[in-house]
């Protein structure tokens, strides 16, 4: 029988939220695959010190890690590891501990050190043998060292990846602080200069600027022109002339001008506060966020990213050779220092460049130079359909800003198709109104839907009336933001084109629903906000469950007939079981899970924080509700442990949208308007022939894709269950169960439907 593989995990460099989730995933996945799991405490320092710094871990040792910030196994700067003698001692300690694989979560410096360690490994072993510190037979099983790197960095500064562990948590802290600062800035009509981290990487500064609608942003990769002082004055004056009472400037700590001269917060403040002739004379303050950006627990996305990467690391699957990515990252820093800014931008992922362009487009509102010729300008109707979702307002704001910058006329259709049909000619204000830019500019961080939304479909409002109103208002295109009802609305209008020619205008849907159940995309606006609300809620509930030791909470999640929210939340909070509509619930499944809970609590004996969570989607079963499941568990526990149900309800829609939802809303909304622009005015004949004239914008893998609604409604939609036919996230259910230690269970039989069900009941 082959000896057990021994896998060690360590965190190194600056701490970042999500590192604990990675450690938990590595430990539990290692144990699940029959390996021994170790943690190296205090980073490379622990590797050099050895002894009690390298500890074997068991399943329960990492319980509760998901909800903790920083890194519970510590990290430290280790000067000894920079020198070969230090690495020699580290190699000896690893051999003596029997470790043959190392998983490191850290930044590019930590991963560079790891690669050097791996490259020197054979020579280190030879030296240890020749100097008598180890015998040859001791080193024989460890001739090759396997190292996997997980990138933990709040800066999101590693090339070749969309996101590093911790970056979205840091962005959430920044946006939260900027939102707070905006309130006082507006009250006093002040300017604030906010300095954020990022010596060679402007990701945090740029995304914060996009998410909060900042007036000006400075990043290292795209320096401002030499006369940036005048450029900033022009932008700020223009915004103030439009009526803005606040000015927010975000600057990355590594920001420079074209000549490589550092641009500091003090210099920016002096320009904004300049009271000389021609100066802005604004009451200006500086806010340096510092290490606040690293603090707090990880947001939902970072927990998911760290967990999945930890699992993949144990499987030793790496998508990109580690050192290729690290080398490119260091190349990027050199490009910034050498003022080769085009190269620096090219080394960033496509989304970064897109977001920069989006930011610039939404900042240049009311600039005559940007406007299209009169004949190319369009009247575009904006409408929200379905339940409210985080990011709806950010999408509308960005699209309005883009339209105004190009000379288009954006018009708000208030309160969905119901408002359009019933209140279009109300006096003094009808349902169709022009946007007030000053009002819209403050929507970036607002939840809900400022122009109103509901679930009514155009067919219910009266398709003929809707078609006549579109003609009456002379709309050249429709921009729709919403969930499955919005998708259904577009399909209805597309089908009605043959009957009502006025519907032969381009229509584009930007999916926004917490359920993430719109065909044509793997991500909908609002789903990340919902996950964060649910994760925060579950963390509090789990704390209560852990404090009382022997308690199970059954939490009901929203999501319609899609189990996306329940599954992802289960992954992020470490749920013991997740029940979703795609699988259903059966007595055998419940019996298996109850027996598992009994066994867990029997072994525990009150020694650990053994609070447990079970998540159940609201439509997982017609019979087994959250209350009934909690009652069954309570009855079967025979007073050995307790169970309670908890229903967060509409809290899951969230308050302030998450930074991810805001940033993606801006990027996708602008792409939608650009897509509609491609058809131009009076495009009726073109629209009839083009299947993408009624389309859904979506993220599929790493690509932004426009999908024709006709193809989606015929081939991609499970209409009875109001969800896509294929769920990209279903494979995560297995990971959730594995990390929770859930035993295998009998999968419920699928329900029969229609005539087959009737005939079967009759015995035919």
XYZ file of C-alpha atoms in Angstrom, residues 54 87 123 176 194 329 366 369 372 436 456 465 490 567 593 638 740:
17
model
C 4.232 22.615 11.787
C 15.904 27.489 3.109
C 20.434 20.624 -4.141
C -18.255 51.300 2.338
C -9.368 59.126 -0.783
C 3.170 40.416 -12.647
C -22.234 66.757 -21.105
C -16.779 66.897 -28.175
C -22.540 61.927 -32.023
C -32.352 64.402 -14.391
C -46.221 42.519 -14.909
C -51.274 49.265 -25.998
C -38.543 40.461 -24.320
C -25.721 26.300 -3.049
C -28.905 13.907 7.162
C -34.865 13.099 21.122
C -19.269 19.645 5.228
